[in-house]
Coordinates of C-alpha atoms in Angstrom, one line a residue:
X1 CA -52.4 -9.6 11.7
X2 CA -49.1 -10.2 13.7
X3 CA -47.8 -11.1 9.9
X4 CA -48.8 -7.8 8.6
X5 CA -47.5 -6.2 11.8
X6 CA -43.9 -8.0 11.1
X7 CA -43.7 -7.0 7.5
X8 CA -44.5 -3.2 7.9
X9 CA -42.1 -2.9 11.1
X10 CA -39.1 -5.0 9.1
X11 CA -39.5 -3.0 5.9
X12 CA -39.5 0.3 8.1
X13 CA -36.4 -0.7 9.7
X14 CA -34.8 -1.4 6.4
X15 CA -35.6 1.9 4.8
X16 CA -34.2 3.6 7.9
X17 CA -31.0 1.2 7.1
X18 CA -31.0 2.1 3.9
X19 CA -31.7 6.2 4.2
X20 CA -28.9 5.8 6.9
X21 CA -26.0 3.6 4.3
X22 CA -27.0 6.2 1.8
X23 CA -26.5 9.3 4.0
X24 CA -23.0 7.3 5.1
X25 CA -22.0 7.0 1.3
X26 CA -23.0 10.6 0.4
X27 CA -20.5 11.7 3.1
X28 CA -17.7 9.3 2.0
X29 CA -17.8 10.5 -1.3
X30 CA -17.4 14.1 -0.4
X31 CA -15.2 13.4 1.7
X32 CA -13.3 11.3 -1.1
X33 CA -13.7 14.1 -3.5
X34 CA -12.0 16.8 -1.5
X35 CA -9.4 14.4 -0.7
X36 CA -8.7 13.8 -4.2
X37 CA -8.4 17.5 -4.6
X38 CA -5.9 17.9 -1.8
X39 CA -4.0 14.9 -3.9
X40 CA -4.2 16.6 -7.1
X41 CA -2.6 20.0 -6.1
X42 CA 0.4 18.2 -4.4
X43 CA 1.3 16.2 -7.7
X44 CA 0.1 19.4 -9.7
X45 CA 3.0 21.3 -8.2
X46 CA 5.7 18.2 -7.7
X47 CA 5.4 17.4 -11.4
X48 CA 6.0 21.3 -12.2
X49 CA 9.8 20.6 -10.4
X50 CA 13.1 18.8 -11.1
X51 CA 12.8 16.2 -8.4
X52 CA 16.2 14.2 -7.6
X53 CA 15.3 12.6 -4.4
X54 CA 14.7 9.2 -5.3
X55 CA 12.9 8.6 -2.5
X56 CA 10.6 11.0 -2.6
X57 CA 10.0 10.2 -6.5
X58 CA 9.0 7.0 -5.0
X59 CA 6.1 8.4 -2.5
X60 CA 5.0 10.7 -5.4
X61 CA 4.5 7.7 -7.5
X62 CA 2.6 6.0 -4.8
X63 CA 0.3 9.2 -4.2
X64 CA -0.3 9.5 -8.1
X65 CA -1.5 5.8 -8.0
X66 CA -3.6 6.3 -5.4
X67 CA -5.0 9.4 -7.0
X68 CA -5.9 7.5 -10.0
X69 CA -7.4 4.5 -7.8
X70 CA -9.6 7.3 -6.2
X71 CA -10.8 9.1 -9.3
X72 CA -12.2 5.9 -10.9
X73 CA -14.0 4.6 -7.9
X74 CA -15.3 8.1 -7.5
X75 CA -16.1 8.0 -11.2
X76 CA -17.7 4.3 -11.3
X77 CA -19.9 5.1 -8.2
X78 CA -21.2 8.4 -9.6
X79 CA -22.1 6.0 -13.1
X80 CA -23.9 3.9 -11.1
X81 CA -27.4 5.7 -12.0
X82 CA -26.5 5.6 -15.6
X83 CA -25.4 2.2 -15.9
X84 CA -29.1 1.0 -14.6
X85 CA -30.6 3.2 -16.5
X86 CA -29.2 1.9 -19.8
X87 CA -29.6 -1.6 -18.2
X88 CA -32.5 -2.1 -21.1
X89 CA -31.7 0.7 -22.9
X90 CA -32.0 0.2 -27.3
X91 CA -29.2 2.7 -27.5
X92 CA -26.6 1.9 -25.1
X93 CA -27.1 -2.0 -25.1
X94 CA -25.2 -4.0 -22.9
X95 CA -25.1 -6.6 -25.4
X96 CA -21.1 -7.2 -24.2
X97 CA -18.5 -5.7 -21.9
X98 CA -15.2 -5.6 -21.1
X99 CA -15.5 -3.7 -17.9
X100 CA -12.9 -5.9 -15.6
X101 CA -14.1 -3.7 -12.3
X102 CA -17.0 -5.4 -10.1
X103 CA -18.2 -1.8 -9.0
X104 CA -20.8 -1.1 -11.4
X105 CA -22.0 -4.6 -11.5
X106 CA -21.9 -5.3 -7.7
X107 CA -23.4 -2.9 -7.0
X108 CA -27.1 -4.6 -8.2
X109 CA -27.7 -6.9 -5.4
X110 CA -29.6 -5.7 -2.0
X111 CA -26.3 -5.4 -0.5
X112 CA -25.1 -3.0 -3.1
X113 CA -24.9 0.0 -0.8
X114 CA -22.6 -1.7 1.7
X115 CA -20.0 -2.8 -1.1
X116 CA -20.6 1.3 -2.2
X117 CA -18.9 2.4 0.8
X118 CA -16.7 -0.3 1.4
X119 CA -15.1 0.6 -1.8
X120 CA -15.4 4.7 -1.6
X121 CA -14.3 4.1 1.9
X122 CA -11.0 2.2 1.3
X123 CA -10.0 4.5 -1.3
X124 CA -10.5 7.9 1.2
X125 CA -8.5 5.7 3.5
X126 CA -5.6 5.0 1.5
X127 CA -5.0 8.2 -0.1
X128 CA -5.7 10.3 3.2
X129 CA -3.0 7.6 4.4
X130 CA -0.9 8.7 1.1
X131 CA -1.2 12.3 1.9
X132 CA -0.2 12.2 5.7
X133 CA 2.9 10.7 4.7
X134 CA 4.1 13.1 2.3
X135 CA 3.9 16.2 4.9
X136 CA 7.4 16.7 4.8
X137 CA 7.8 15.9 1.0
X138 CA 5.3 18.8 0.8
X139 CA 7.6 21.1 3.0
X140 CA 10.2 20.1 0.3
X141 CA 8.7 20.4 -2.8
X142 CA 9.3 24.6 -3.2
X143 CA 12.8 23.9 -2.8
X144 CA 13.1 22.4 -5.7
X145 CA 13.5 24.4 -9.2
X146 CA 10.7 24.7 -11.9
X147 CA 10.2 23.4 -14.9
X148 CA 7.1 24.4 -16.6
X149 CA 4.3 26.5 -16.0
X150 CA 0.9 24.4 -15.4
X151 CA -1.2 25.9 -18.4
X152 CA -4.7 26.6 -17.4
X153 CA -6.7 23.5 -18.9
X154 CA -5.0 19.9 -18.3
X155 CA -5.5 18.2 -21.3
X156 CA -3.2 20.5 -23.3
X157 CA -0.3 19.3 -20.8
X158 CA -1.6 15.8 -21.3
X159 CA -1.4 16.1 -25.0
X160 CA 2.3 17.5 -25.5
X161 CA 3.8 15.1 -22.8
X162 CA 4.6 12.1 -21.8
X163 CA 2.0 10.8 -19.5
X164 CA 2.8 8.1 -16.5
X165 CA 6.3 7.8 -16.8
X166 CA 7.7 10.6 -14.3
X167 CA 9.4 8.2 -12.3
X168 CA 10.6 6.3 -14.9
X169 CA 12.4 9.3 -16.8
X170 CA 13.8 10.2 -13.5
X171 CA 15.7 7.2 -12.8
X172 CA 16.9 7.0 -16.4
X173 CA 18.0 10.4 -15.9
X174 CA 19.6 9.9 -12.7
X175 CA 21.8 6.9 -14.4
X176 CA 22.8 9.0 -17.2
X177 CA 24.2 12.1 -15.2
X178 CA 25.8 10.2 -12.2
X179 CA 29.0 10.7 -12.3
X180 CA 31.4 7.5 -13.0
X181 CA 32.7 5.2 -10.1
X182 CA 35.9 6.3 -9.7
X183 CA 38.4 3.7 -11.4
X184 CA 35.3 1.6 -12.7
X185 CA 36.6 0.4 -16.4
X186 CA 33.5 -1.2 -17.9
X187 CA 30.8 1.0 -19.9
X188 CA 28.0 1.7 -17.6
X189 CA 24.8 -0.3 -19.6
X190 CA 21.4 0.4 -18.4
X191 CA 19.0 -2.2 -20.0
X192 CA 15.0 -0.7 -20.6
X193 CA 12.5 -3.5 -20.9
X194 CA 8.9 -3.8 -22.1
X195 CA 6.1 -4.9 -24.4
X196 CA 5.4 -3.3 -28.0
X197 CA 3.9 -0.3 -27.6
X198 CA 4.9 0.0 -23.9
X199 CA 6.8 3.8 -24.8
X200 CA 10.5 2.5 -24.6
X201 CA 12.2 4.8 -27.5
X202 CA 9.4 7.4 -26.4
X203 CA 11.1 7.6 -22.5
X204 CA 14.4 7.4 -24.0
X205 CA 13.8 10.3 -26.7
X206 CA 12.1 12.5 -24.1
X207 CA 15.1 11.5 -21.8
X208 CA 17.9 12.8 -24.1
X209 CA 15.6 15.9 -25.0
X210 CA 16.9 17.0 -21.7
X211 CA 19.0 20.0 -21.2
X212 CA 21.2 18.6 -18.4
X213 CA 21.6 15.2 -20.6
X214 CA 22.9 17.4 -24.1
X215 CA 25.3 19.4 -21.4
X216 CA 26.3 15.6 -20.1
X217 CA 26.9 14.0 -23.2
X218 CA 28.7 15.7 -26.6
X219 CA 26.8 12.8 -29.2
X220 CA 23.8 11.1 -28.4
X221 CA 23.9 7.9 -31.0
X222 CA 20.9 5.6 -32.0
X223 CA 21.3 2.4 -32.9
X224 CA 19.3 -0.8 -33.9
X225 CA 20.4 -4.4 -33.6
X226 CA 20.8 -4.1 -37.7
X227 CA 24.2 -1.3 -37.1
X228 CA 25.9 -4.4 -34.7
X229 CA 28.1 -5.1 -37.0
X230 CA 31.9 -3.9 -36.3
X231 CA 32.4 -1.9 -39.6
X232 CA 28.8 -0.6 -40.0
X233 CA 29.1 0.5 -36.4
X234 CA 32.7 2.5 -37.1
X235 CA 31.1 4.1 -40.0
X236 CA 28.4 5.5 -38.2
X237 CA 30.3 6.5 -35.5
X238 CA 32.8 8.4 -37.5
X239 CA 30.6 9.7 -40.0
X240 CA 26.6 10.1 -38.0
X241 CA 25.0 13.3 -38.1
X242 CA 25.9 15.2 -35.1
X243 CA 22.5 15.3 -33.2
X244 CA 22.1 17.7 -29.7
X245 CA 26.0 18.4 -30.5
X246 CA 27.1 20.6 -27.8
X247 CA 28.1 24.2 -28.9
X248 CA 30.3 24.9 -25.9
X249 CA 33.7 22.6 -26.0
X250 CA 33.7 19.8 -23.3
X251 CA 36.9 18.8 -21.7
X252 CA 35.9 14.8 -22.1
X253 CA 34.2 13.9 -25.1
X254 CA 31.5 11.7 -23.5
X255 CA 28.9 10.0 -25.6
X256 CA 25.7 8.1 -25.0
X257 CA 25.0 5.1 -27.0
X258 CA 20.9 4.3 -27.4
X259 CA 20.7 0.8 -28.6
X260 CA 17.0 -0.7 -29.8
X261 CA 16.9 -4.2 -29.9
X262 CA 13.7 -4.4 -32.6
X263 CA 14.1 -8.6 -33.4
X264 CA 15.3 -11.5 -30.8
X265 CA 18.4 -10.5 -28.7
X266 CA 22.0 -11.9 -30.2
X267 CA 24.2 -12.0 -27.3
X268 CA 27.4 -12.7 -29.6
X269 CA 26.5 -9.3 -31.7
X270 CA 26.1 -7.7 -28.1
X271 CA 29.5 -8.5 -27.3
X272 CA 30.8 -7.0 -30.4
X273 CA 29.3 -3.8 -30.1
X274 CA 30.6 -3.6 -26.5
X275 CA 33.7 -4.2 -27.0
X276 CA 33.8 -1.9 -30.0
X277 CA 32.2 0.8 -27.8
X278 CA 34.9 0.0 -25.5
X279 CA 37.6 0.6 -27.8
X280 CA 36.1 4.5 -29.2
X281 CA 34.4 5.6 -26.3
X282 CA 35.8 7.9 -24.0
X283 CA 35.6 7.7 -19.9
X284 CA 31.7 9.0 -18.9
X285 CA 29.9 7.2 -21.8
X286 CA 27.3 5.2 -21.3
X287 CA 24.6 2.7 -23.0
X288 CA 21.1 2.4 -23.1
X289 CA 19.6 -0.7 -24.3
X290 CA 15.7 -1.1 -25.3
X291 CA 14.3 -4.6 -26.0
X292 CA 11.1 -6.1 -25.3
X293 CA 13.3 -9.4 -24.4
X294 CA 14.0 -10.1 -21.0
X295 CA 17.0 -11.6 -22.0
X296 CA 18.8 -8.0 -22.0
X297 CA 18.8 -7.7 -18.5
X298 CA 21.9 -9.9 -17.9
X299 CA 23.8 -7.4 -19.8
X300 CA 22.9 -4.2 -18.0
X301 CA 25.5 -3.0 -15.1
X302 CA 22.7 -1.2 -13.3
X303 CA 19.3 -2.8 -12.4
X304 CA 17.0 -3.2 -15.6
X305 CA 14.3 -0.9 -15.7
X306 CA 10.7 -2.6 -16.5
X307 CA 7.8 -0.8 -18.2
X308 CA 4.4 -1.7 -18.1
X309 CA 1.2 -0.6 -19.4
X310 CA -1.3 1.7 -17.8
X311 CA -3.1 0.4 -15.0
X312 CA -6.9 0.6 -15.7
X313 CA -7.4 3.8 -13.3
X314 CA -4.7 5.6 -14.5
X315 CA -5.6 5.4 -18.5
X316 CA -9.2 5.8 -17.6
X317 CA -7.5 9.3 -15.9
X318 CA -5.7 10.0 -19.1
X319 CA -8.9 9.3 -21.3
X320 CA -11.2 11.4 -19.3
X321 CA -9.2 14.1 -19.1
X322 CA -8.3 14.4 -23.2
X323 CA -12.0 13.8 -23.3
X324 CA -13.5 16.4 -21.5
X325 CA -10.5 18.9 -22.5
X326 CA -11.5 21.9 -20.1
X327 CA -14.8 20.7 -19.6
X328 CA -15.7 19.8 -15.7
X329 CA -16.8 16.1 -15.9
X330 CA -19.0 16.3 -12.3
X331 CA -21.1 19.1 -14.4
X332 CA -22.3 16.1 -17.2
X333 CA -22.5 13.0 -15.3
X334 CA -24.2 11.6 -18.1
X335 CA -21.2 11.9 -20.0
X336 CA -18.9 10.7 -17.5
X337 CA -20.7 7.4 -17.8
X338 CA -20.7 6.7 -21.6
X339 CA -16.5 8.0 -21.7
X340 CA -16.0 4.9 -19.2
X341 CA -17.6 2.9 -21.1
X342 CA -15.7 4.0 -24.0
X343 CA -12.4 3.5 -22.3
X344 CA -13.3 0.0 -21.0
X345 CA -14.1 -0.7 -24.4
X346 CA -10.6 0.4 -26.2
X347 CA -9.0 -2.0 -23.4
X348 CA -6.2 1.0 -22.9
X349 CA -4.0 1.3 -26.4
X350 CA -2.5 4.8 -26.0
X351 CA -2.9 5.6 -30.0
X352 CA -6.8 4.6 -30.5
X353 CA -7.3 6.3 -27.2
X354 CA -6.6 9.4 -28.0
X355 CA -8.0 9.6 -31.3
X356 CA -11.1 8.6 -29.9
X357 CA -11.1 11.3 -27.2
X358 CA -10.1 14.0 -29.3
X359 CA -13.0 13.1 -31.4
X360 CA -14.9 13.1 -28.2
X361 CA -13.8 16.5 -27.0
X362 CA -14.3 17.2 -30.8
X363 CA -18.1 16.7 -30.4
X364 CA -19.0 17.2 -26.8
X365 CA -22.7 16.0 -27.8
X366 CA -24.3 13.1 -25.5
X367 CA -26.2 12.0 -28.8
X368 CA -23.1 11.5 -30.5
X369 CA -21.2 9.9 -27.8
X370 CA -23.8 7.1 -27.3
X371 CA -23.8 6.5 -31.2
X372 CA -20.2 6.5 -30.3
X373 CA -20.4 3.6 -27.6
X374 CA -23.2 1.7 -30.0
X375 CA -20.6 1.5 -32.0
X376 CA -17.7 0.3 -30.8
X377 CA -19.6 -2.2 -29.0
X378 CA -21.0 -3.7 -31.8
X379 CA -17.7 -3.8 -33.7
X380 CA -15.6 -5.1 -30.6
X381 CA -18.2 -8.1 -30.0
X382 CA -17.8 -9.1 -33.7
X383 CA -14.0 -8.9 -33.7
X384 CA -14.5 -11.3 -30.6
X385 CA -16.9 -13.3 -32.2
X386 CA -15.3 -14.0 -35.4
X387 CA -11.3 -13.9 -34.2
X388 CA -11.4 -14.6 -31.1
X389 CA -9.7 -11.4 -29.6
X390 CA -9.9 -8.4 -29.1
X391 CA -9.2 -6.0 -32.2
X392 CA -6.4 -4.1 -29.9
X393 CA -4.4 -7.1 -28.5
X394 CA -3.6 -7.3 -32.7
X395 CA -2.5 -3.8 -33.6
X396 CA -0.2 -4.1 -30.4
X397 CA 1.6 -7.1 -31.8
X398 CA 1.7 -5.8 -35.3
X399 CA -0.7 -8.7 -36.8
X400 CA -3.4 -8.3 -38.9
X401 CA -6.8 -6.9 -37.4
X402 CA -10.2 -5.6 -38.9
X403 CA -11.4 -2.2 -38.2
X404 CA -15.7 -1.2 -37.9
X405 CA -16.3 2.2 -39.5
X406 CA -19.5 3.9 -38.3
X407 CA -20.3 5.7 -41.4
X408 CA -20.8 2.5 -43.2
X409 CA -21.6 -0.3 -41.5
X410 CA -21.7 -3.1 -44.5
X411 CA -17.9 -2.1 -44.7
X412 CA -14.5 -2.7 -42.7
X413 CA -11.1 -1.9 -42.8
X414 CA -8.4 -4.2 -43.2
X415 CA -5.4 -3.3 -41.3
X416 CA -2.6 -5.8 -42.7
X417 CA 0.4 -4.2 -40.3
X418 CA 1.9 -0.8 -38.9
X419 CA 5.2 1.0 -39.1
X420 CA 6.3 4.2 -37.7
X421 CA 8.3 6.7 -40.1
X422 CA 10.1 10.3 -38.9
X423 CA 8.8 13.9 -38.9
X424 CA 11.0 14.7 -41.6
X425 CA 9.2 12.1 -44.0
X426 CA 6.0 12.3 -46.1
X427 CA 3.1 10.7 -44.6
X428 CA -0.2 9.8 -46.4
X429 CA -2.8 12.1 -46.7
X430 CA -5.7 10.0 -45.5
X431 CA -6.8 10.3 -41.6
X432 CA -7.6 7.0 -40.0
X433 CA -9.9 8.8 -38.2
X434 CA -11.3 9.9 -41.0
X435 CA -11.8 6.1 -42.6
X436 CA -13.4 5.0 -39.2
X437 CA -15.9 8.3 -38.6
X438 CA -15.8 9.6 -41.8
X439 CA -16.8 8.7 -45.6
X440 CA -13.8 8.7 -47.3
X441 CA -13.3 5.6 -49.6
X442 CA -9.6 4.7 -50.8
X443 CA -9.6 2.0 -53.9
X444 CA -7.4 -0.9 -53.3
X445 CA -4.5 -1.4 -50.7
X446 CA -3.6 1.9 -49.2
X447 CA -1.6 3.8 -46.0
X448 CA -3.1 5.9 -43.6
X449 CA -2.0 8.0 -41.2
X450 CA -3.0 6.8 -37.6
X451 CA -1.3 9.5 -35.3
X452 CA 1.6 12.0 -35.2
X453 CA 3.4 11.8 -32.0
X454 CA 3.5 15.3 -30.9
X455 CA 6.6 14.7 -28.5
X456 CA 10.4 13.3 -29.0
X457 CA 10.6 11.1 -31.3
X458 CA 7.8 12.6 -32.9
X459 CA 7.3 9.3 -34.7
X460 CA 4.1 9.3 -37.1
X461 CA 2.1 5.9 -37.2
X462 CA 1.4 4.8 -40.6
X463 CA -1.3 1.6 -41.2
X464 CA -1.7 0.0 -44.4
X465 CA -4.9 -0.5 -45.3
X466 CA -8.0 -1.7 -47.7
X467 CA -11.2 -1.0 -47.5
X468 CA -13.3 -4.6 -47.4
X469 CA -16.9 -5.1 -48.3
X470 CA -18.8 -7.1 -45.8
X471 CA -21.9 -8.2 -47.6
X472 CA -19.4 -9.2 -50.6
X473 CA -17.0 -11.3 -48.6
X474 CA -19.7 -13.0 -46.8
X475 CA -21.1 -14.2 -50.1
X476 CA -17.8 -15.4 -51.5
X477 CA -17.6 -17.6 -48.1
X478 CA -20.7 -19.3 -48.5
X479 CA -20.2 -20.0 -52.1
X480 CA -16.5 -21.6 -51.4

């Protein structure tokens, strides 16, 4: 009897815990959520403005971080239902994951509801911390000019720009219209370093789209380490096309040299483009050197600038919001749940990511978007399986990598390499995403077209291609 008496009064005392943590949690997250709005409107309206503070680029960088940090705890938490419910689900199998984050998964244990507001907690700490110490940057912002007008749905500013990289364009922009230290001699050489598919030429293009940089500079020239020899280099110089010429005459011809360093970094060749630069180029030009080589840093006269990829809360930020397109995500939680999943599964490549949401947005349909997941969970956990990595880590170094498509499952796509060609060229008439979610059959090795950059450089993506029978090859193994 005093056993049954034990029992009932320790399991009412933990469902009066528990109704109490929950009850705590619900109030942290609406708490977190209008946070997150008060963050949103203050980098809504500083990204809107031509910012030169450095300083206070800084603390807006800081803020957006945190903003992103917020939204995908937010996000995971709300999931939470979801991703039990799909726990032994046919349809959405958990059969493999990439999901880094222990939210979703710590959350399972009896203590899941303290590590729930531990984690909503922090993040309402540390961007209402965020937010208190930009009052004054606030006070600032309006006196600042305008840019842009924000247009009415997101994702169409997300689409035509370049996403993540406000303080970076800043700083580059900074270097290329301070003025010259007065009686400084050298050329003023700022080196940009990253991985492949980082955006390098994409900052610098969007960089030298810039009013204030054409007013700065008469010639914008682009090189690659292929034009560093001396006579190729004079040639071009004298006889380039004269892109974002100036039409109003300019006392000092100044010019701005973009150098992209595709292959290993040849010091000697360096020093003869320098000093050739030196030779032609008037007082006020300057250099701008893209490699994914460290080694390049050495040769910079201002601090090297290093880019990195999206963190996992910012590109899952990016990805919802393409997604959704001027849908509100809180209104299809449901949804919300399988496009995390989907990001965690594209393991943050900008190009597949937004093909994949704007065939999301395309078909806002939950039944498609779990066929969706099905999919490209199946597909990664066979690339795994049979190379050892994951299909993306391959297209990002250029190798060759094997791509799933969901209209016919006994067949895969060979991608042997990439290459990116301008606007002004002609680019193949087959979609990728129409060989991945579509039926289209090519014959024999073939180009696609992956994506067409809608900002500077406007660089299309080309992949070449052949379509690979699966039932066939696995024959032809065996009998070898």
């Amino acid at each position: 009897m005093d056993y049954v008496l034990g029992e009932l009064a320790s399991r009412s005392i933990n469902f009066f815990i528990s109704k109490s943590s929950k009850a705590k949690v619900l109030d942290v997250e609406d708490s977190l959520q209008r946070v997150l709005i008060r963050a949103q409107v203050i980098i809504d309206e500083a990204t809107g403005r031509h910012i030169t503070n450095q300083a206070m680029l800084q603390q807006l960088d800081l803020l957006r971080d945190a903003m992103y940090h917020g939204c995908y705890i937010l996000d995971t938490f709300r999931c939470q239902s979801h991703d039990e419910h799909d726990a032994n689900d046919q349809v959405v199998s958990h059969s493999f994951s990439l999901s880094k984050v222990n939210s979703l998964k710590g959350f399972c244990s009896s203590s899941r509801n303290t590590q729930i507001l531990e984690q909503l907690q922090d993040a309402l700490d540390n961007l209402s911390s965020m937010i208190l110490d930009v009052k004054e940057l606030v006070v600032f912002l309006t006196s600042y000019p305008r840019l842009y007008r924000q247009p009415y749905s997101m994702h169409l500013l997300l689409s035509n720009c370049m996403f993540g990289r406000q303080m970076e364009a800043e700083l580059v922009l900074n270097f290329l219209l301070q003025a010259r230290p007065h009686g400084a001699e050298e050329l003023e050489v700022l080196p940009i370093v990253g991985p492949g598919r980082v955006g390098k030429s994409t900052l610098v293009a969007n960089v030298c789209k810039d009013e204030r940089v054409r007013d700065q500079f008469s010639e914008i020239l682009f090189l690659s380490d292929h034009d560093f020899i001396d006579e190729k280099l004079m040639h071009r110089w004298q006889g380039c096309a004269k892109k974002f010429q100036n039409c109003t005459a300019i006392k000092d011809v100044r010019v701005l040299v973009v150098v992209e360093v595709v292959g290993e970094f040849n010091e000697g060749e360096w020093k003869r483009l320098y000093s050739s630069s030196k030779q032609f180029l008037t007082s006020g030009s300057k250099i701008i050197i893209t490699s994914r080589s460290e080694k390049i840093t050495k040769v910079g006269t201002r601090s090297a600038l290093m880019l990195k990829y999206l963190s996992d809360e910012a590109y899952w930020y990016f990805f919802k919001t393409l997604a959704f397109g001027s849908m509100d995500p809180m209104m299809h939680p449901r949804m919300t749940y399988l496009a995390m999943e989907i990001a965690r599964m594209l393991q943050r490549p900008l190009i597949p990511g937004i093909i994949t949401a704007c065939l999301m947005r395309d078909n806002f349909d939950t039944h498609f978007w779990s066929k969706l997941l099905v999919f490209l969970r199946g597909f990664v956990t066979w690339h795994v399986s049979k190379f050892g990595e994951h299909p993306s880590d391959c297209l990002n170094q250029n190798r060759p990598a094997h791509l799933a498509r969901m209209m016919r499952t006994s067949e895969a796509i060979m991608v042997y390499g990439w290459y990116e060609c301008t606007s002004q060229e002609e680019v193949p008439k087959i979609a990728l995403q129409n060989l991945m979610y579509g039926s289209a059959k090519p014959s024999g090795r073939f180009e696609t077209l992956a994506w067409s950059s809608p900002i500077p450089p406007y660089y299309n993506y080309i992949y070449t291609c052949e379509i690979e029978d699966l039932k066939t090859t696995s024959v032809k193994r065996k009998r070898s």
